[in-house]
Structure formats: structure tokens, C-alpha cells
């Protein structure tokens, strides 16, 4: 087991990057600068810069409006690959290839950065006024007509063709409720379903819904479920093409089969709002970053917790390294004790969790809660 590594890159609220080895439960490396406004909001691999023997490079969008590129080998900042977005707050960041990077601000401004002899930043389109999320259709990422999806607060789900700056598809709201009142719209996160013959998308809303859209079948969702009574913060479509994962504002993380809209399992142990979900390239692992300051890695096949690592700061983004190797590490008995402690605290605090729709995020009880957990662990050890 010592040869195995499950490396995850994390970005937090203070501007620090950390390379975590989940197999060994270690923080291998940290870099970046802790300053006001340097909150890391989105990250993506800078594949056109290079992934080779010297290491990988990553793009990160910061809350102050800067997008920076760093080497994860030594943390060196590549100033020639950095740029600024006009308004702070990033709803989406993706690499198109050939030195192009697309970003979307929370005010809906979609920009295209072109790296070359003379780097340029071009305003492509305005997707809306209150955009929460933008995603790139990965199958078109290297084509001549890249497609992005956007959604937000009273912003319906839309598909945009970046080459023409025009919408190619727009969702319709669901019918009025039983009182004939309009159903409010608030898309918190979205993702494209892989291995689909048509463009299918899944969305998570601030009003507790998970919705599946088939752009060839209808403008309205194919189905809607409510797995939780809290805002859905993150959704991820797995590479098998029929499973999605959702995380809410209290850490409840569910796996849903889109073929029959049923919940097939729950990933246990998360104690704060799920801010990011990522799957490894080989499809074996799922990483969860949350406001309880833990990054957790699960097995996608068995839904069991492989390991978790405490990183001290509240997490906003995470990425799997593209080179992972083989089998799962052995279980740790101490981890089981930790899980029992956190479960007890979660049950005790569950009555205090609100149902507000402002942002759906709670960080647990923070450091105070962790201190209480340590006290409980010490008492249990003394009894033994």
C-alpha cells in the first residue's frame, strides 16, 4: 500500500493551494499567498501549459477578479498566463485548449482569454445578471463551436455557442404549483451527462431540487426530485453516464440513478456544506471538498470512505491529479473512531440547521465543534 497515491489539489478560502495524498492522509505540499480577496473560487488544469515530468499547471480564479496560473511542482506563478476578469466573483472557469481559457463572472460576463505572443482578453457575451454556475461541454472543448451552460438566481438554464455568442437552447420553468403560483428559479450548480447521444444536463437548485434536462426532448425537466430539505450546493455527473452525485448545505451527499430518478446511496461523514465534487480520471474515486475543512475521497463502486484529510482552511475547490495508481488503501481503525465522534456531533447539532435559501451553506460549528470532538475522543481513550 505504501506505493499507492491518491493525490488531490485543493483551493481554500484564504488563497492557499494544498496537495493532499488521501492514501497516506498527508498534506504533501502547500503554496500560495494568504491575503484578503484571494479566496480561490474555481480551478481547472492548464493542460495546454503542460503536464509532463516536471509537473502540472493549474488555473485558479480568485475572488478579487484575478485568474492566475501556477506550477503545482514548486508553486511558481506564471505571470504571462494570468489575466483579470472585469468584475470580481467567478461562476465558471474552463480551458478550451490552444491557449484559450473561458470564464464567467457572477454578473454573467463571459470572457475568452487567448495566450499568444500578444495575450488578449475578449468579452464574448452576457449570460444574465445573477449567474451562479457555468460549465463547458467537454466533448466540444476542442471543437470550433464550444458550448457552455449557465444558470443562476432567476436565470433559467441556457446553452450558449461561444463562436456565435448566441443561445442554442433555453429551459422553460415548470408549471405553476397547486396554488397557481410561479415556481421560483435558482440554479446553484449544473453538469453535463457524459456518454449521452443528446445534450443532457443535471442541475441542483437552492430550493432543494435536482433536475434532469434532455435538450432534444423538451425545454422542461424530464424529472425532478428532492433528496434533501436544504439547498443543493454541488452536483457532479459520473463518467458511467447514469449516476449523479449531489451535495447540500449541511453535507448530505447522495448518489442518484438518472435512469429511474432514484437515490441509490449516500456518502457519509461530511459535516459542512459541499463546495466541490470531482471524479478521478480512471473513475474509481470521488473527492468531496467542504466547509468543515476536510477533503474526503470515496470509492465510486462501493460508496465507502477511502480516507479523509484535515486541511485547516475552508475548502472551495479540488482537483484530482491525472496520474493515480491502483488499489484502495487499508482501513484505519482510528478513522472509524473519528467518524463515530462526528456522527454524534452531527446528530446533536441537526436541530439547529436552518432551511434558508440565501446560500445554503453551513460550516458546522467550526473550530469549536472540532475541539469538542477532540475532548470526546480523549474521554473514550481514557475509558479504554
Short mmCIF file of C-alpha atoms in Angstrom, two decimals:
data_model
loop_
_atom_site.label_atom_id
_atom_site.label_comp_id
_atom_site.label_asym_id
_atom_site.label_seq_id
_atom_site.Cartn_x
_atom_site.Cartn_y
_atom_site.Cartn_z
CA UNK A 1 0.00 0.00 0.00
CA UNK A 2 2.89 2.36 0.53
CA UNK A 3 3.43 2.71 -3.22
CA UNK A 4 -0.15 3.86 -3.82
CA UNK A 5 -1.01 7.56 -4.05
CA UNK A 6 -4.33 9.36 -4.38
CA UNK A 7 -3.32 12.95 -4.89
CA UNK A 8 -5.82 15.81 -4.73
CA UNK A 9 -5.16 19.52 -5.21
CA UNK A 10 -7.31 21.78 -3.02
CA UNK A 11 -8.00 25.51 -3.02
CA UNK A 12 -9.33 27.29 0.06
CA UNK A 13 -10.90 30.50 1.34
CA UNK A 14 -7.57 32.11 2.26
CA UNK A 15 -5.77 31.67 -1.09
CA UNK A 16 -3.69 28.57 -0.28
CA UNK A 17 -3.23 25.56 -2.53
CA UNK A 18 -2.52 22.18 -0.93
CA UNK A 19 -1.51 18.86 -2.45
CA UNK A 20 -3.08 16.09 -0.39
CA UNK A 21 -2.27 12.39 -0.52
CA UNK A 22 -5.50 10.76 0.63
CA UNK A 23 -3.93 7.28 0.71
CA UNK A 24 -1.36 8.40 3.30
CA UNK A 25 -3.56 11.06 4.97
CA UNK A 26 -0.88 13.70 4.44
CA UNK A 27 -0.63 17.24 3.14
CA UNK A 28 2.37 16.86 0.86
CA UNK A 29 2.83 20.46 -0.19
CA UNK A 30 1.29 23.90 0.24
CA UNK A 31 1.82 27.11 -1.70
CA UNK A 32 0.09 30.38 -2.49
CA UNK A 33 -0.40 33.60 -0.55
CA UNK A 34 -2.93 34.31 2.20
CA UNK A 35 -4.40 37.75 1.53
CA UNK A 36 -7.80 39.40 1.62
CA UNK A 37 -9.65 38.83 -1.64
CA UNK A 38 -7.51 35.87 -2.69
CA UNK A 39 -10.24 33.33 -1.98
CA UNK A 40 -9.91 30.54 -4.56
CA UNK A 41 -13.33 30.10 -6.19
CA UNK A 42 -12.68 27.87 -9.23
CA UNK A 43 -9.82 25.73 -10.51
CA UNK A 44 -9.03 23.80 -13.69
CA UNK A 45 -5.94 22.09 -15.08
CA UNK A 46 -3.91 24.15 -17.54
CA UNK A 47 -3.30 21.29 -19.95
CA UNK A 48 -2.01 23.47 -22.78
CA UNK A 49 0.77 24.72 -20.48
CA UNK A 50 1.83 21.12 -19.98
CA UNK A 51 1.62 18.03 -17.82
CA UNK A 52 4.97 16.30 -18.02
CA UNK A 53 7.84 15.02 -15.91
CA UNK A 54 8.33 18.49 -14.47
CA UNK A 55 4.80 18.56 -13.05
CA UNK A 56 1.37 20.06 -13.75
CA UNK A 57 -0.03 23.57 -14.03
CA UNK A 58 -3.34 24.87 -12.75
CA UNK A 59 -5.56 27.88 -13.41
CA UNK A 60 -7.38 29.39 -10.42
CA UNK A 61 -9.99 32.14 -10.35
CA UNK A 62 -9.75 34.34 -7.26
CA UNK A 63 -12.50 36.40 -5.67
CA UNK A 64 -10.66 39.68 -6.39
CA UNK A 65 -11.04 39.14 -10.15
CA UNK A 66 -7.61 37.70 -10.91
CA UNK A 67 -7.07 34.41 -12.74
CA UNK A 68 -3.62 33.01 -12.09
CA UNK A 69 -1.63 30.07 -13.42
CA UNK A 70 0.78 28.19 -11.15
CA UNK A 71 3.05 25.21 -11.33
CA UNK A 72 1.98 22.68 -8.73
CA UNK A 73 5.51 21.28 -8.57
CA UNK A 74 7.01 24.34 -6.89
CA UNK A 75 4.11 26.82 -6.71
CA UNK A 76 5.77 29.27 -9.10
CA UNK A 77 3.37 31.86 -10.55
CA UNK A 78 3.36 32.07 -14.36
CA UNK A 79 2.56 35.75 -14.84
CA UNK A 80 2.40 35.51 -18.64
CA UNK A 81 -0.55 33.11 -18.37
CA UNK A 82 -2.52 35.17 -15.85
CA UNK A 83 -5.28 37.66 -16.61
CA UNK A 84 -8.11 39.61 -14.98
CA UNK A 85 -11.88 39.38 -15.27
CA UNK A 86 -13.76 42.67 -15.23
CA UNK A 87 -15.98 42.02 -12.21
CA UNK A 88 -14.98 40.03 -9.09
CA UNK A 89 -16.67 36.71 -8.42
CA UNK A 90 -16.23 33.74 -10.76
CA UNK A 91 -19.10 31.39 -11.68
CA UNK A 92 -17.11 29.21 -14.05
CA UNK A 93 -13.60 28.53 -15.36
CA UNK A 94 -12.61 26.11 -18.12
CA UNK A 95 -9.80 25.56 -20.60
CA UNK A 96 -10.68 25.31 -24.28
CA UNK A 97 -7.21 24.28 -25.50
CA UNK A 98 -4.77 26.07 -27.81
CA UNK A 99 -4.06 28.64 -25.11
CA UNK A 100 -7.74 29.62 -24.65
CA UNK A 101 -9.49 29.90 -21.29
CA UNK A 102 -13.16 30.81 -20.82
CA UNK A 103 -14.51 32.43 -17.65
CA UNK A 104 -17.91 33.63 -16.46
CA UNK A 105 -18.47 36.18 -13.71
CA UNK A 106 -21.40 36.20 -11.32
CA UNK A 107 -22.72 39.22 -13.25
CA UNK A 108 -22.95 37.00 -16.33
CA UNK A 109 -19.99 38.33 -18.33
CA UNK A 110 -18.37 35.53 -20.33
CA UNK A 111 -14.76 36.27 -21.33
CA UNK A 112 -12.25 34.42 -23.50
CA UNK A 113 -8.53 34.65 -22.76
CA UNK A 114 -6.14 33.85 -25.61
CA UNK A 115 -2.48 33.18 -24.76
CA UNK A 116 -0.07 34.02 -27.53
CA UNK A 117 2.68 36.41 -28.49
CA UNK A 118 0.24 39.13 -27.52
CA UNK A 119 -2.27 37.82 -24.97
CA UNK A 120 -5.82 39.13 -25.32
CA UNK A 121 -9.00 39.01 -23.23
CA UNK A 122 -12.23 39.23 -25.21
CA UNK A 123 -15.78 39.80 -23.95
CA UNK A 124 -17.87 37.13 -25.67
CA UNK A 125 -21.40 37.54 -24.29
CA UNK A 126 -23.54 38.42 -21.28
CA UNK A 127 -25.37 35.36 -19.97
CA UNK A 128 -27.51 37.14 -17.37
CA UNK A 129 -27.35 39.26 -14.24
CA UNK A 130 -27.08 36.73 -11.38
CA UNK A 131 -25.20 33.69 -12.67
CA UNK A 132 -24.20 31.04 -10.12
CA UNK A 133 -22.56 28.48 -12.41
CA UNK A 134 -21.08 27.99 -15.86
CA UNK A 135 -19.85 24.67 -17.26
CA UNK A 136 -18.19 23.72 -20.55
CA UNK A 137 -19.49 20.80 -22.60
CA UNK A 138 -16.28 18.76 -22.51
CA UNK A 139 -16.91 16.90 -25.77
CA UNK A 140 -16.81 20.24 -27.60
CA UNK A 141 -13.91 21.72 -25.66
CA UNK A 142 -11.51 21.37 -28.58
CA UNK A 143 -14.02 21.92 -31.40
CA UNK A 144 -14.69 25.04 -33.41
CA UNK A 145 -18.04 25.59 -31.70
CA UNK A 146 -17.56 25.27 -27.92
CA UNK A 147 -20.80 25.11 -25.92
CA UNK A 148 -21.23 26.36 -22.34
CA UNK A 149 -24.21 26.12 -19.99
CA UNK A 150 -25.20 28.82 -17.49
CA UNK A 151 -27.80 29.21 -14.74
CA UNK A 152 -28.39 31.23 -11.59
CA UNK A 153 -30.79 33.23 -9.41
CA UNK A 154 -33.90 33.73 -11.59
CA UNK A 155 -31.70 32.75 -14.54
CA UNK A 156 -33.04 29.76 -16.45
CA UNK A 157 -30.64 27.08 -17.67
CA UNK A 158 -29.23 28.06 -21.08
CA UNK A 159 -26.77 26.67 -23.62
CA UNK A 160 -24.53 29.14 -25.46
CA UNK A 161 -22.43 28.78 -28.60
CA UNK A 162 -19.25 30.75 -27.92
CA UNK A 163 -18.44 31.05 -31.63
CA UNK A 164 -21.66 32.96 -32.34
CA UNK A 165 -22.35 34.35 -28.83
CA UNK A 166 -25.96 33.21 -29.21
CA UNK A 167 -28.08 30.85 -27.07
CA UNK A 168 -28.73 27.48 -28.72
CA UNK A 169 -31.23 26.20 -26.14
CA UNK A 170 -33.15 27.65 -23.20
CA UNK A 171 -35.05 25.81 -20.47
CA UNK A 172 -38.62 26.63 -19.51
CA UNK A 173 -39.86 26.87 -15.96
CA UNK A 174 -42.00 24.08 -14.56
CA UNK A 175 -45.79 24.64 -14.37
CA UNK A 176 -47.25 26.67 -11.51
CA UNK A 177 -47.76 24.97 -8.17
CA UNK A 178 -51.04 23.84 -6.61
CA UNK A 179 -51.86 27.41 -5.61
CA UNK A 180 -51.21 28.54 -9.19
CA UNK A 181 -48.12 30.45 -8.07
CA UNK A 182 -44.99 30.71 -10.14
CA UNK A 183 -42.20 28.35 -9.04
CA UNK A 184 -39.02 30.35 -8.29
CA UNK A 185 -35.78 29.56 -10.18
CA UNK A 186 -32.33 29.36 -8.60
CA UNK A 187 -29.75 27.09 -10.27
CA UNK A 188 -26.83 26.61 -7.86
CA UNK A 189 -24.79 24.09 -9.87
CA UNK A 190 -25.05 22.13 -13.11
CA UNK A 191 -23.20 19.49 -15.09
CA UNK A 192 -23.36 17.72 -18.45
CA UNK A 193 -24.15 14.00 -18.53
CA UNK A 194 -21.29 12.11 -20.27
CA UNK A 195 -21.79 9.28 -22.77
CA UNK A 196 -25.08 10.77 -23.93
CA UNK A 197 -26.20 10.83 -27.57
CA UNK A 198 -28.01 14.10 -26.87
CA UNK A 199 -27.02 17.02 -24.64
CA UNK A 200 -28.37 16.09 -21.20
CA UNK A 201 -27.77 18.20 -18.12
CA UNK A 202 -28.41 17.92 -14.41
CA UNK A 203 -28.98 20.92 -12.14
CA UNK A 204 -29.08 21.44 -8.40
CA UNK A 205 -31.18 24.30 -7.05
CA UNK A 206 -31.36 26.43 -3.94
CA UNK A 207 -34.90 25.12 -3.46
CA UNK A 208 -33.77 21.55 -2.76
CA UNK A 209 -34.39 20.14 -6.26
CA UNK A 210 -32.26 18.01 -8.56
CA UNK A 211 -33.48 18.21 -12.16
CA UNK A 212 -32.57 16.35 -15.33
CA UNK A 213 -32.90 18.07 -18.73
CA UNK A 214 -32.78 16.48 -22.17
CA UNK A 215 -32.28 19.30 -24.68
CA UNK A 216 -33.57 17.18 -27.58
CA UNK A 217 -36.75 16.09 -25.80
CA UNK A 218 -38.11 19.15 -24.02
CA UNK A 219 -37.36 22.55 -22.57
CA UNK A 220 -38.74 21.43 -19.24
CA UNK A 221 -37.03 18.94 -16.91
CA UNK A 222 -37.52 15.22 -17.58
CA UNK A 223 -37.84 14.66 -13.84
CA UNK A 224 -37.38 16.48 -10.54
CA UNK A 225 -36.56 15.01 -7.13
CA UNK A 226 -35.95 16.49 -3.69
CA UNK A 227 -33.40 14.33 -1.86
CA UNK A 228 -32.98 16.86 0.95
CA UNK A 229 -34.68 19.83 2.58
CA UNK A 230 -31.64 22.07 2.12
CA UNK A 231 -30.13 23.93 -0.83
CA UNK A 232 -28.17 21.76 -3.26
CA UNK A 233 -24.69 23.30 -3.44
CA UNK A 234 -22.85 20.92 -5.81
CA UNK A 235 -23.74 18.35 -8.46
CA UNK A 236 -21.50 16.06 -10.48
CA UNK A 237 -22.28 13.60 -13.29
CA UNK A 238 -20.12 10.49 -13.03
CA UNK A 239 -18.31 9.00 -16.01
CA UNK A 240 -20.60 5.92 -16.16
CA UNK A 241 -23.23 8.14 -17.79
CA UNK A 242 -26.14 7.22 -15.50
CA UNK A 243 -25.14 8.31 -11.97
CA UNK A 244 -25.02 11.79 -10.47
CA UNK A 245 -23.79 12.96 -7.08
CA UNK A 246 -25.28 15.90 -5.18
CA UNK A 247 -24.13 17.68 -2.02
CA UNK A 248 -26.20 20.10 0.04
CA UNK A 249 -25.62 22.90 2.55
CA UNK A 250 -25.31 20.57 5.54
CA UNK A 251 -23.05 17.97 3.92
CA UNK A 252 -25.63 15.35 2.92
CA UNK A 253 -24.25 13.76 -0.25
CA UNK A 254 -26.42 11.46 -2.35
CA UNK A 255 -25.91 9.32 -5.44
CA UNK A 256 -28.85 9.29 -7.87
CA UNK A 257 -29.53 6.99 -10.83
CA UNK A 258 -30.85 9.19 -13.64
CA UNK A 259 -32.46 6.23 -15.44
CA UNK A 260 -35.20 5.92 -12.83
CA UNK A 261 -34.64 9.08 -10.73
CA UNK A 262 -33.99 7.10 -7.54
CA UNK A 263 -31.45 7.62 -4.77
CA UNK A 264 -29.09 4.65 -4.82
CA UNK A 265 -26.85 5.60 -1.90
CA UNK A 266 -25.46 8.20 0.47
CA UNK A 267 -21.86 9.19 1.09
CA UNK A 268 -21.43 9.52 4.84
CA UNK A 269 -19.18 11.63 7.02
CA UNK A 270 -19.43 15.17 5.60
CA UNK A 271 -20.09 17.81 8.27
CA UNK A 272 -20.32 21.06 6.26
CA UNK A 273 -21.59 22.48 3.00
CA UNK A 274 -20.25 20.57 -0.01
CA UNK A 275 -18.49 23.16 -2.16
CA UNK A 276 -16.92 20.92 -4.81
CA UNK A 277 -17.21 17.36 -6.15
CA UNK A 278 -14.66 15.80 -8.50
CA UNK A 279 -14.13 12.34 -10.02
CA UNK A 280 -10.72 10.87 -10.82
CA UNK A 281 -9.79 10.25 -14.46
CA UNK A 282 -9.97 6.48 -14.03
CA UNK A 283 -13.44 6.79 -12.46
CA UNK A 284 -12.52 4.87 -9.30
CA UNK A 285 -12.58 7.72 -6.80
CA UNK A 286 -14.75 10.68 -5.89
CA UNK A 287 -13.40 13.71 -3.98
CA UNK A 288 -15.56 15.95 -1.83
CA UNK A 289 -14.41 19.38 -0.57
CA UNK A 290 -16.50 21.06 2.11
CA UNK A 291 -16.62 23.89 4.60
CA UNK A 292 -15.81 21.56 7.51
CA UNK A 293 -12.16 21.79 6.34
CA UNK A 294 -11.90 18.16 5.25
CA UNK A 295 -11.23 16.73 1.81
CA UNK A 296 -12.73 13.26 1.54
CA UNK A 297 -12.10 10.57 -1.05
CA UNK A 298 -14.71 7.87 -1.68
CA UNK A 299 -14.79 4.74 -3.80
CA UNK A 300 -17.35 5.24 -6.57
CA UNK A 301 -18.03 1.49 -6.78
CA UNK A 302 -18.69 0.76 -3.10
CA UNK A 303 -19.51 4.35 -1.91
CA UNK A 304 -17.23 3.78 1.09
CA UNK A 305 -14.92 6.42 2.52
CA UNK A 306 -11.34 5.68 1.44
CA UNK A 307 -9.79 8.42 3.58
CA UNK A 308 -10.22 11.99 4.75
CA UNK A 309 -7.63 14.70 5.40
CA UNK A 310 -7.99 17.79 7.58
CA UNK A 311 -6.53 20.85 5.82
CA UNK A 312 -7.22 23.65 8.38
CA UNK A 313 -8.93 26.07 5.98
CA UNK A 314 -12.44 26.02 4.48
CA UNK A 315 -12.29 24.48 1.05
CA UNK A 316 -13.83 25.86 -2.14
CA UNK A 317 -12.33 23.74 -4.95
CA UNK A 318 -10.50 20.48 -5.54
CA UNK A 319 -8.98 18.56 -8.47
CA UNK A 320 -7.68 15.03 -8.85
CA UNK A 321 -4.20 14.71 -10.29
CA UNK A 322 -4.34 12.90 -13.65
CA UNK A 323 -1.89 10.17 -12.55
CA UNK A 324 -3.41 7.89 -9.92
CA UNK A 325 -2.47 4.27 -9.35
CA UNK A 326 -4.47 1.15 -8.44
CA UNK A 327 -5.95 -0.31 -5.31
CA UNK A 328 -7.55 1.22 -2.26
CA UNK A 329 -5.58 1.71 0.97
CA UNK A 330 -6.28 -0.28 4.10
CA UNK A 331 -8.86 0.96 6.60
CA UNK A 332 -7.68 2.85 9.66
CA UNK A 333 -9.28 1.96 12.99
CA UNK A 334 -8.75 5.49 14.28
CA UNK A 335 -10.75 6.82 11.33
CA UNK A 336 -13.73 4.78 12.48
CA UNK A 337 -13.50 6.37 15.94
CA UNK A 338 -13.36 9.82 14.32
CA UNK A 339 -16.44 9.04 12.23
CA UNK A 340 -18.39 7.98 15.31
CA UNK A 341 -17.48 11.23 17.08
CA UNK A 342 -18.52 13.38 14.12
CA UNK A 343 -21.78 11.43 13.75
CA UNK A 344 -22.63 12.12 17.40
CA UNK A 345 -21.95 15.82 16.99
CA UNK A 346 -23.93 15.95 13.76
CA UNK A 347 -26.96 14.39 15.46
CA UNK A 348 -26.71 16.85 18.34
CA UNK A 349 -26.46 19.86 16.03
CA UNK A 350 -29.03 18.71 13.46
CA UNK A 351 -31.89 20.56 15.15
CA UNK A 352 -30.05 23.84 14.71
CA UNK A 353 -29.56 23.59 10.94
CA UNK A 354 -31.62 26.20 9.14
CA UNK A 355 -33.55 25.84 5.92
CA UNK A 356 -32.66 29.25 4.46
CA UNK A 357 -32.16 29.65 0.73
CA UNK A 358 -29.68 32.53 0.79
CA UNK A 359 -26.68 30.38 0.04
CA UNK A 360 -27.46 27.03 1.66
CA UNK A 361 -24.04 26.78 3.26
CA UNK A 362 -23.15 25.99 6.85
CA UNK A 363 -19.67 25.32 8.14
CA UNK A 364 -20.79 23.18 11.08
CA UNK A 365 -19.75 24.66 14.37
CA UNK A 366 -16.22 25.36 13.09
CA UNK A 367 -13.24 25.07 15.36
CA UNK A 368 -15.40 24.90 18.49
CA UNK A 369 -17.04 21.77 17.19
CA UNK A 370 -13.66 20.22 16.38
CA UNK A 371 -12.41 20.97 19.89
CA UNK A 372 -15.45 19.22 21.34
CA UNK A 373 -14.73 16.23 19.14
CA UNK A 374 -11.18 16.03 20.45
CA UNK A 375 -12.48 16.09 24.07
CA UNK A 376 -14.86 13.22 23.35
CA UNK A 377 -12.03 11.21 21.76
CA UNK A 378 -9.79 11.75 24.81
CA UNK A 379 -12.55 10.63 27.19
CA UNK A 380 -13.22 7.48 25.13
CA UNK A 381 -9.49 6.61 25.17
CA UNK A 382 -9.32 7.04 28.98
CA UNK A 383 -12.26 4.64 29.42
CA UNK A 384 -10.40 2.04 27.37
#
